[in-house]
Short mmCIF file of C-alpha atoms in Angstrom, two decimals:
data_model
loop_
_atom_site.label_atom_id
_atom_site.label_comp_id
_atom_site.label_asym_id
_atom_site.label_seq_id
_atom_site.Cartn_x
_atom_site.Cartn_y
_atom_site.Cartn_z
CA LYS L 841 185.31 38.51 21.16
CA CYS L 842 183.96 36.15 24.36
CA PRO L 843 185.92 36.11 27.90
CA ARG L 844 187.55 33.06 28.09
CA VAL L 845 186.54 32.28 32.39
CA SER L 846 186.41 29.10 33.77
CA PRO L 847 184.43 28.02 35.59
CA VAL L 848 184.18 25.98 39.02
CA VAL L 849 181.08 24.07 39.95
CA THR L 850 180.45 21.87 43.03
CA LEU L 851 178.51 19.35 44.25
CA CYS L 852 176.93 18.21 46.77
CA TYR L 853 176.80 14.90 47.59
CA CYS L 854 174.28 14.58 50.32
CA PHE L 855 171.41 11.96 51.00
CA VAL L 856 168.61 11.90 49.20
CA SER L 857 166.43 9.36 50.29
CA PRO L 858 162.64 9.88 51.46
CA GLN L 859 162.59 8.58 54.54
CA ILE L 860 165.40 9.60 57.19
CA ARG L 861 165.51 8.70 60.77
CA VAL L 862 167.46 10.22 63.93
CA LYS L 863 170.18 8.62 65.61
CA PRO L 864 168.88 6.99 68.09
CA ASP L 865 171.25 9.07 70.90
CA ASN L 866 169.77 12.20 69.17
CA THR L 867 173.13 13.71 67.55
CA GLY L 868 172.64 13.91 64.32
CA VAL L 869 170.46 11.64 61.35
CA VAL L 870 171.21 7.86 60.10
CA THR L 871 173.39 8.34 57.06
CA ASP L 872 174.39 4.77 56.41
CA GLY L 873 173.09 2.75 53.99
CA VAL L 874 171.11 6.00 52.69
CA LYS L 875 171.13 7.30 49.46
CA HIS L 876 173.58 9.79 47.89
CA SER L 877 173.24 11.48 45.28
CA MET L 878 174.28 14.96 43.79
CA ASN L 879 172.07 17.85 45.09
CA PRO L 880 169.03 19.11 42.87
CA PHE L 881 170.19 22.68 43.20
CA CYS L 882 174.14 21.45 41.73
CA GLU L 883 173.28 19.48 38.69
CA ILE L 884 171.24 22.77 37.80
CA ALA L 885 174.39 24.73 38.48
CA VAL L 886 176.55 22.04 36.47
CA GLU L 887 173.63 21.92 33.26
CA GLU L 888 174.38 25.73 33.30
CA ALA L 889 178.25 26.20 33.31
CA VAL L 890 178.18 22.99 30.56
CA LYS L 891 175.73 24.95 28.57
CA LEU L 892 177.90 28.13 29.13
CA LYS L 893 180.56 26.04 27.61
CA GLU L 894 178.53 24.17 24.69
CA LYS L 895 178.40 28.27 23.74
CA LYS L 896 181.63 29.22 23.78
CA LEU L 897 181.26 31.54 26.91
CA ILE L 898 183.71 29.46 29.01
CA LYS L 899 186.34 27.67 28.72
CA GLU L 900 186.28 24.49 31.26
CA VAL L 901 184.59 23.49 33.47
CA VAL L 902 185.71 21.97 36.72
CA ALA L 903 183.27 19.46 38.54
CA VAL L 904 184.17 19.78 42.34
CA SER L 905 182.34 17.56 45.91
CA CYS L 906 183.99 17.15 48.83
CA GLY L 907 183.49 14.58 51.12
CA PRO L 908 184.37 10.67 51.21
CA GLN L 909 185.16 8.65 48.74
CA GLN L 910 181.70 8.00 47.35
CA SER L 911 181.05 11.43 46.93
CA GLN L 912 183.75 10.93 43.46
CA GLU L 913 180.24 9.50 42.15
CA THR L 914 178.42 12.96 42.35
CA ILE L 915 181.64 13.97 40.20
CA ARG L 916 181.52 11.03 37.77
CA THR L 917 177.85 12.44 36.97
CA ALA L 918 178.88 16.05 36.82
CA LEU L 919 181.80 14.68 34.30
CA ALA L 920 178.51 12.59 32.70
CA MET L 921 176.65 15.66 31.95
CA GLY L 922 179.45 17.36 30.08
CA ALA L 923 182.59 19.01 32.55
CA ASP L 924 185.51 18.02 31.68
CA ARG L 925 187.48 17.60 34.73
CA GLY L 926 187.13 17.01 38.64
CA ILE L 927 188.51 16.93 42.19
CA HIS L 928 187.55 15.64 44.55
CA VAL L 929 188.62 17.01 47.74
CA ASP L 930 189.01 13.99 50.71
CA VAL L 931 186.98 14.28 53.64
CA SER L 932 185.84 11.33 55.51
CA GLY L 933 184.96 10.38 58.93
CA LYS L 934 184.62 12.57 61.98
CA ASP L 935 186.26 15.73 59.72
CA TYR L 936 182.61 14.91 57.33
CA GLU L 937 180.07 14.81 59.63
CA ASN L 938 181.77 18.27 61.15
CA LEU L 939 181.45 19.73 56.66
CA GLY L 940 179.28 22.64 56.94
CA PRO L 941 179.22 25.93 54.71
CA LEU L 942 182.10 27.49 56.19
CA GLN L 943 184.09 24.47 56.10
CA VAL L 944 183.94 24.16 52.50
CA SER L 945 183.39 27.65 51.41
CA LYS L 946 187.09 27.90 52.72
CA ILE L 947 188.19 24.48 50.36
CA LEU L 948 186.74 25.89 46.99
CA ALA L 949 188.17 29.83 47.99
CA ALA L 950 191.35 28.27 48.77
CA LEU L 951 190.40 25.81 45.05
CA ALA L 952 189.68 29.00 43.09
CA LYS L 953 193.22 30.42 44.07
CA GLN L 954 194.69 27.48 43.12
CA GLU L 955 193.15 27.08 39.75
CA ASP L 956 192.31 30.09 38.53
CA ALA L 957 188.80 30.10 38.38
CA GLN L 958 186.85 32.74 37.22
CA LEU L 959 183.56 31.82 37.70
CA ILE L 960 181.78 29.32 41.26
CA LEU L 961 178.64 27.83 40.15
CA LEU L 962 176.58 26.06 43.29
CA GLY L 963 173.22 24.91 44.04
CA LYS L 964 171.61 27.09 45.85
CA GLN L 965 171.46 25.13 49.01
CA ALA L 966 172.16 21.72 50.08
CA ILE L 967 168.62 19.61 50.38
CA ASP L 968 169.92 17.72 53.31
CA ASP L 969 170.98 20.50 55.56
CA ASP L 970 169.86 23.93 53.68
CA CYS L 971 171.96 26.01 54.41
CA ASN L 972 172.57 28.18 51.80
CA GLN L 973 175.97 29.65 53.25
CA THR L 974 178.47 28.29 50.86
CA GLY L 975 177.96 30.03 47.79
CA GLN L 976 177.96 33.71 50.44
CA MET L 977 180.20 32.53 52.53
CA THR L 978 182.90 32.05 49.29
CA ALA L 979 182.34 34.97 47.69
CA ALA L 980 182.92 36.89 51.18
CA LEU L 981 186.00 34.83 51.19
CA LEU L 982 187.41 36.00 47.40
CA ASP L 983 186.04 39.32 48.00
CA TRP L 984 183.75 38.35 44.24
CA PRO L 985 180.94 39.85 43.78
CA GLN L 986 177.88 37.19 44.17
CA GLY L 987 174.86 36.75 42.05
CA THR L 988 172.26 34.01 44.09
CA PHE L 989 169.49 32.67 43.62
CA ALA L 990 169.74 33.20 39.30
CA SER L 991 167.42 32.10 37.58
CA GLU L 992 168.61 33.80 34.37
CA VAL L 993 172.57 33.57 33.61
CA SER L 994 174.04 35.96 30.79
CA LEU L 995 177.71 36.50 30.10
CA GLU L 996 178.42 40.32 28.48
CA GLY L 997 181.92 40.87 27.90
CA ASP L 998 183.23 40.71 30.74
CA LYS L 999 180.34 40.98 32.81
CA ILE L 1000 177.16 39.39 33.84
CA ASN L 1001 174.13 40.16 33.96
CA LEU L 1002 172.02 38.15 36.07
CA VAL L 1003 168.05 37.17 37.20
CA ARG L 1004 167.45 36.72 40.44
CA GLU L 1005 164.56 35.27 42.53
CA ILE L 1006 163.98 37.27 45.35
CA ASP L 1007 160.62 37.52 47.77
CA GLY L 1008 159.50 40.27 45.96
CA GLY L 1009 159.25 39.04 42.65
CA LEU L 1010 162.88 39.38 39.99
CA GLU L 1011 165.50 41.31 40.45
CA HIS L 1012 168.00 42.12 37.72
CA ILE L 1013 172.14 42.72 38.89
CA LYS L 1014 175.13 43.29 36.87
CA ILE L 1015 178.34 41.76 38.45
CA ASN L 1016 182.05 41.86 37.62
CA THR L 1017 184.15 38.50 36.91
CA PRO L 1018 185.42 37.12 38.89
CA ALA L 1019 182.27 36.40 40.75
CA VAL L 1020 179.99 33.57 42.30
CA ILE L 1021 176.64 31.70 40.95
CA THR L 1022 174.07 30.11 43.09
CA ALA L 1023 171.60 28.23 41.18
CA ASP L 1024 167.91 28.43 41.20
CA LEU L 1025 165.18 26.07 40.61
CA ARG L 1026 164.38 27.52 37.23
CA LEU L 1027 167.61 28.16 36.29
CA ASN L 1028 167.19 25.72 33.61
CA THR L 1029 166.51 21.69 33.23
CA PRO L 1030 169.83 19.54 33.93
CA ARG L 1031 170.03 16.92 31.50
CA TYR L 1032 169.91 13.40 32.28
CA ALA L 1033 173.30 11.90 32.44
CA THR L 1034 172.33 8.92 30.49
CA LEU L 1035 174.01 5.28 29.58
CA PRO L 1036 176.79 6.36 27.05
CA ASN L 1037 177.46 9.64 28.57
CA ILE L 1038 178.93 7.92 31.78
CA MET L 1039 181.25 5.36 29.74
CA LYS L 1040 182.24 8.36 28.01
CA ALA L 1041 182.85 10.52 30.67
CA LYS L 1042 185.06 7.51 32.40
CA LYS L 1043 188.30 9.01 29.94
CA LYS L 1044 188.67 12.30 32.18
CA LYS L 1045 190.59 12.77 35.37
CA ILE L 1046 189.32 13.28 39.02
CA ALA L 1047 192.16 14.38 40.91
CA THR L 1048 192.01 13.53 44.60
CA VAL L 1049 193.57 16.73 47.46
CA LYS L 1050 193.50 16.78 51.04
CA PRO L 1051 192.12 19.85 52.51
CA ALA L 1052 195.30 19.64 54.49
CA ASP L 1053 196.94 20.22 50.99
CA LEU L 1054 194.86 23.89 50.55
CA GLY L 1055 195.65 24.53 53.42
CA VAL L 1056 191.90 24.88 55.24
CA ASP L 1057 191.34 24.02 58.78
CA LEU L 1058 188.48 21.94 59.12
CA THR L 1059 187.04 22.76 62.71
CA SER L 1060 183.83 24.08 62.69
CA ARG L 1061 182.81 27.32 64.86
CA LEU L 1062 179.32 24.87 65.68
CA GLU L 1063 178.35 22.16 68.09
CA VAL L 1064 175.70 19.67 66.99
CA LEU L 1065 173.39 19.59 70.64
CA LYS L 1066 170.18 18.03 69.37
CA VAL L 1067 168.56 16.42 66.48
CA GLU L 1068 164.91 15.38 66.90
CA GLU L 1069 161.99 14.34 64.83
CA PRO L 1070 158.97 16.56 63.77
CA PRO L 1071 156.16 16.23 65.93
CA GLN L 1072 153.93 13.39 65.03
CA ARG L 1073 151.05 14.58 63.03
CA GLU L 1074 147.71 14.20 65.07
CA ALA L 1075 144.99 12.03 62.72
CA GLY L 1076 142.82 14.30 60.92
CA MET L 1077 138.93 13.77 61.47
CA LYS L 1078 136.33 14.32 58.18
CA VAL L 1079 133.09 15.77 58.94
CA GLU L 1080 129.98 15.63 56.61
CA THR L 1081 129.00 19.10 55.95
CA VAL L 1082 129.43 22.91 56.20
CA GLU L 1083 127.85 23.38 59.42
CA ASP L 1084 129.61 19.79 60.71
CA LEU L 1085 133.33 22.14 60.62
CA VAL L 1086 132.39 25.53 61.43
CA VAL L 1087 130.46 23.99 64.57
CA LYS L 1088 133.88 21.42 64.72
CA LEU L 1089 136.30 24.51 64.51
CA LYS L 1090 134.01 26.58 67.19
CA GLU L 1091 135.21 23.45 69.49
CA ALA L 1092 138.28 23.60 68.89
CA GLY L 1093 138.94 27.07 69.80
CA ARG L 1094 139.98 27.94 66.28
CA VAL L 1095 137.30 30.38 65.11
CA MET O 481 168.86 -10.16 13.50
CA ALA O 482 171.14 -8.39 11.02
CA ASN O 483 174.45 -7.34 12.62
CA PRO O 484 175.02 -3.72 13.04
CA LEU O 485 171.23 -3.69 14.05
CA LYS O 486 172.05 -6.08 16.67
CA THR O 487 174.90 -3.56 18.64
CA GLU O 488 171.60 -0.71 18.02
CA VAL O 489 168.76 -3.33 19.89
CA ILE O 490 171.91 -4.01 22.70
CA ARG O 491 172.35 -0.40 23.23
CA LEU O 492 168.51 0.26 23.32
CA TYR O 493 168.31 -2.67 25.98
CA LYS O 494 171.68 -1.40 28.22
CA ASN O 495 170.20 2.08 28.15
CA LEU O 496 166.81 1.21 29.10
CA LEU O 497 168.25 -0.78 31.79
CA TYR O 498 170.55 1.93 33.44
CA LEU O 499 167.63 4.40 33.49
CA GLY O 500 165.23 1.94 34.88
CA ARG O 501 166.42 1.48 38.39
CA GLU O 502 165.18 5.11 39.23
CA TYR O 503 161.91 3.58 38.43
CA PRO O 504 159.08 4.61 40.56
CA GLN O 505 157.38 1.46 41.03
CA GLY O 506 161.33 -0.41 42.21
CA ALA O 507 163.54 -1.56 39.36
CA ALA O 508 162.77 -4.97 39.24
CA TYR O 509 158.96 -4.39 37.94
CA PHE O 510 161.18 -2.53 34.83
CA ARG O 511 163.34 -5.09 34.39
CA GLN O 512 160.13 -7.51 34.01
CA ARG O 513 158.86 -5.14 31.81
CA LEU O 514 161.28 -4.11 30.04
CA LYS O 515 162.66 -7.72 29.26
CA SER O 516 158.99 -9.17 27.85
CA ALA O 517 158.71 -5.83 25.68
CA PHE O 518 161.81 -6.82 23.80
CA MET O 519 161.64 -10.38 24.12
CA LYS O 520 157.79 -10.08 22.76
CA ASN O 521 159.98 -9.27 19.68
CA LYS O 522 162.60 -11.58 19.31
CA ASP O 523 161.38 -12.85 15.64
CA VAL O 524 161.66 -9.74 13.87
CA THR O 525 163.62 -9.47 10.83
CA ASP O 526 162.47 -7.44 9.03
CA PRO O 527 165.10 -4.29 9.20
CA GLU O 528 162.20 -1.52 8.20
CA LYS O 529 159.85 -2.75 11.01
CA ILE O 530 163.64 -3.01 13.79
CA LYS O 531 164.89 0.30 13.15
CA GLN O 532 161.31 0.88 14.17
CA LEU O 533 160.75 -0.57 17.03
CA VAL O 534 164.35 1.49 18.19
CA ALA O 535 163.00 3.86 17.72
CA ARG O 536 160.46 3.76 19.77
CA GLY O 537 162.26 2.88 22.45
CA ASP O 538 164.38 5.90 21.63
CA HIS O 539 160.89 8.01 22.76
CA VAL O 540 160.86 5.58 25.53
CA ILE O 541 164.31 6.69 27.29
CA LYS O 542 163.52 11.23 26.47
CA GLU O 543 160.22 10.28 28.42
CA LEU O 544 161.47 8.66 31.23
CA GLU O 545 163.94 11.42 31.26
CA ALA O 546 160.90 13.63 30.97
CA LEU O 547 159.65 11.93 33.87
CA TYR O 548 162.88 11.86 36.41
CA PHE O 549 163.15 15.17 35.58
CA LEU O 550 159.80 15.64 36.70
CA ARG O 551 159.21 13.95 39.70
CA LYS O 552 162.95 16.19 41.04
CA TYR O 553 161.26 19.20 40.01
CA ARG O 554 157.44 18.89 41.38
CA ALA O 555 159.75 17.46 44.73
CA MET O 556 161.71 20.70 45.09
CA LYS O 557 158.71 22.92 43.96
CA LYS O 558 156.77 21.80 46.65
CA ARG O 559 159.30 21.42 49.56
CA TYR O 560 160.95 24.93 48.81
CA TYR O 561 158.28 26.89 47.43
CA GLU O 562 155.39 28.62 48.29
CA PRO O 563 152.23 27.45 46.58
CA GLU O 564 151.25 29.64 43.56
CA LYS O 565 147.42 31.18 44.67
#
């Protein structure tokens, strides 16, 4: 007897390029022309959802992404990895710049109710803003239990056994469904979306909705005051012997 | 080339080309190497040999996928986790 759970996996469409420049007016970073793709932790979430479906523990995997038109590409990648259908929440322009975890979690909560989802899987944090808040906020808005930083997930009846990676080590918990789970690095090894799978995924549907359709207000409660580059790294010095090193450290007042 | 094998070879080439887009030394470098590797074997007619070469190509695909995964895993691990003592 396996529970018929239909999870919603959300993906961040974030920039993954290593070279990032701060905008001249210090209001943010330059995102135009920067390579965007699926957040690595979200890839792990998608992989987990697809694995659960392959084990026949869940019914259907729905991939969701919030953002401009281009974020449909991440949904396509998720479909190529094995998701059944996609939902693109169309957010662009100024709304997209202000889109933060609170707004996304409101959208997810509304979608979860609409789709009657039993399980929401996300990456633990996006690598462009490093907020680590969306999963937690979504669970709070829905009043669902949450299993964050999951490194192992198993379904047992209508409950979920989870191992969480925390600072002190590993925590084993058992939570009820419906629930929100955020994926940590060691949860699984995401499969690569190969060309044949991408071709097959073209037949799968992606629905587009607007946040207003879900009754979500996107106003941000945060205002970005300034974005700066980190301080320039100072040049290092080479020393010949350990004695030299000690002398230099003493000079610098470090020892 | 025998007909069914021709589609196999073309499929292999397309898949490798797609994977090569993220190659660390650049997509153009990869494409050049890929094309010359395929061109070197263009006169092979023995079906057994062709199957062997295609299998080798599939193996390369697996290695590339592993390379990309490791690269991403190591980057994430370095960025977000304490170095192991």
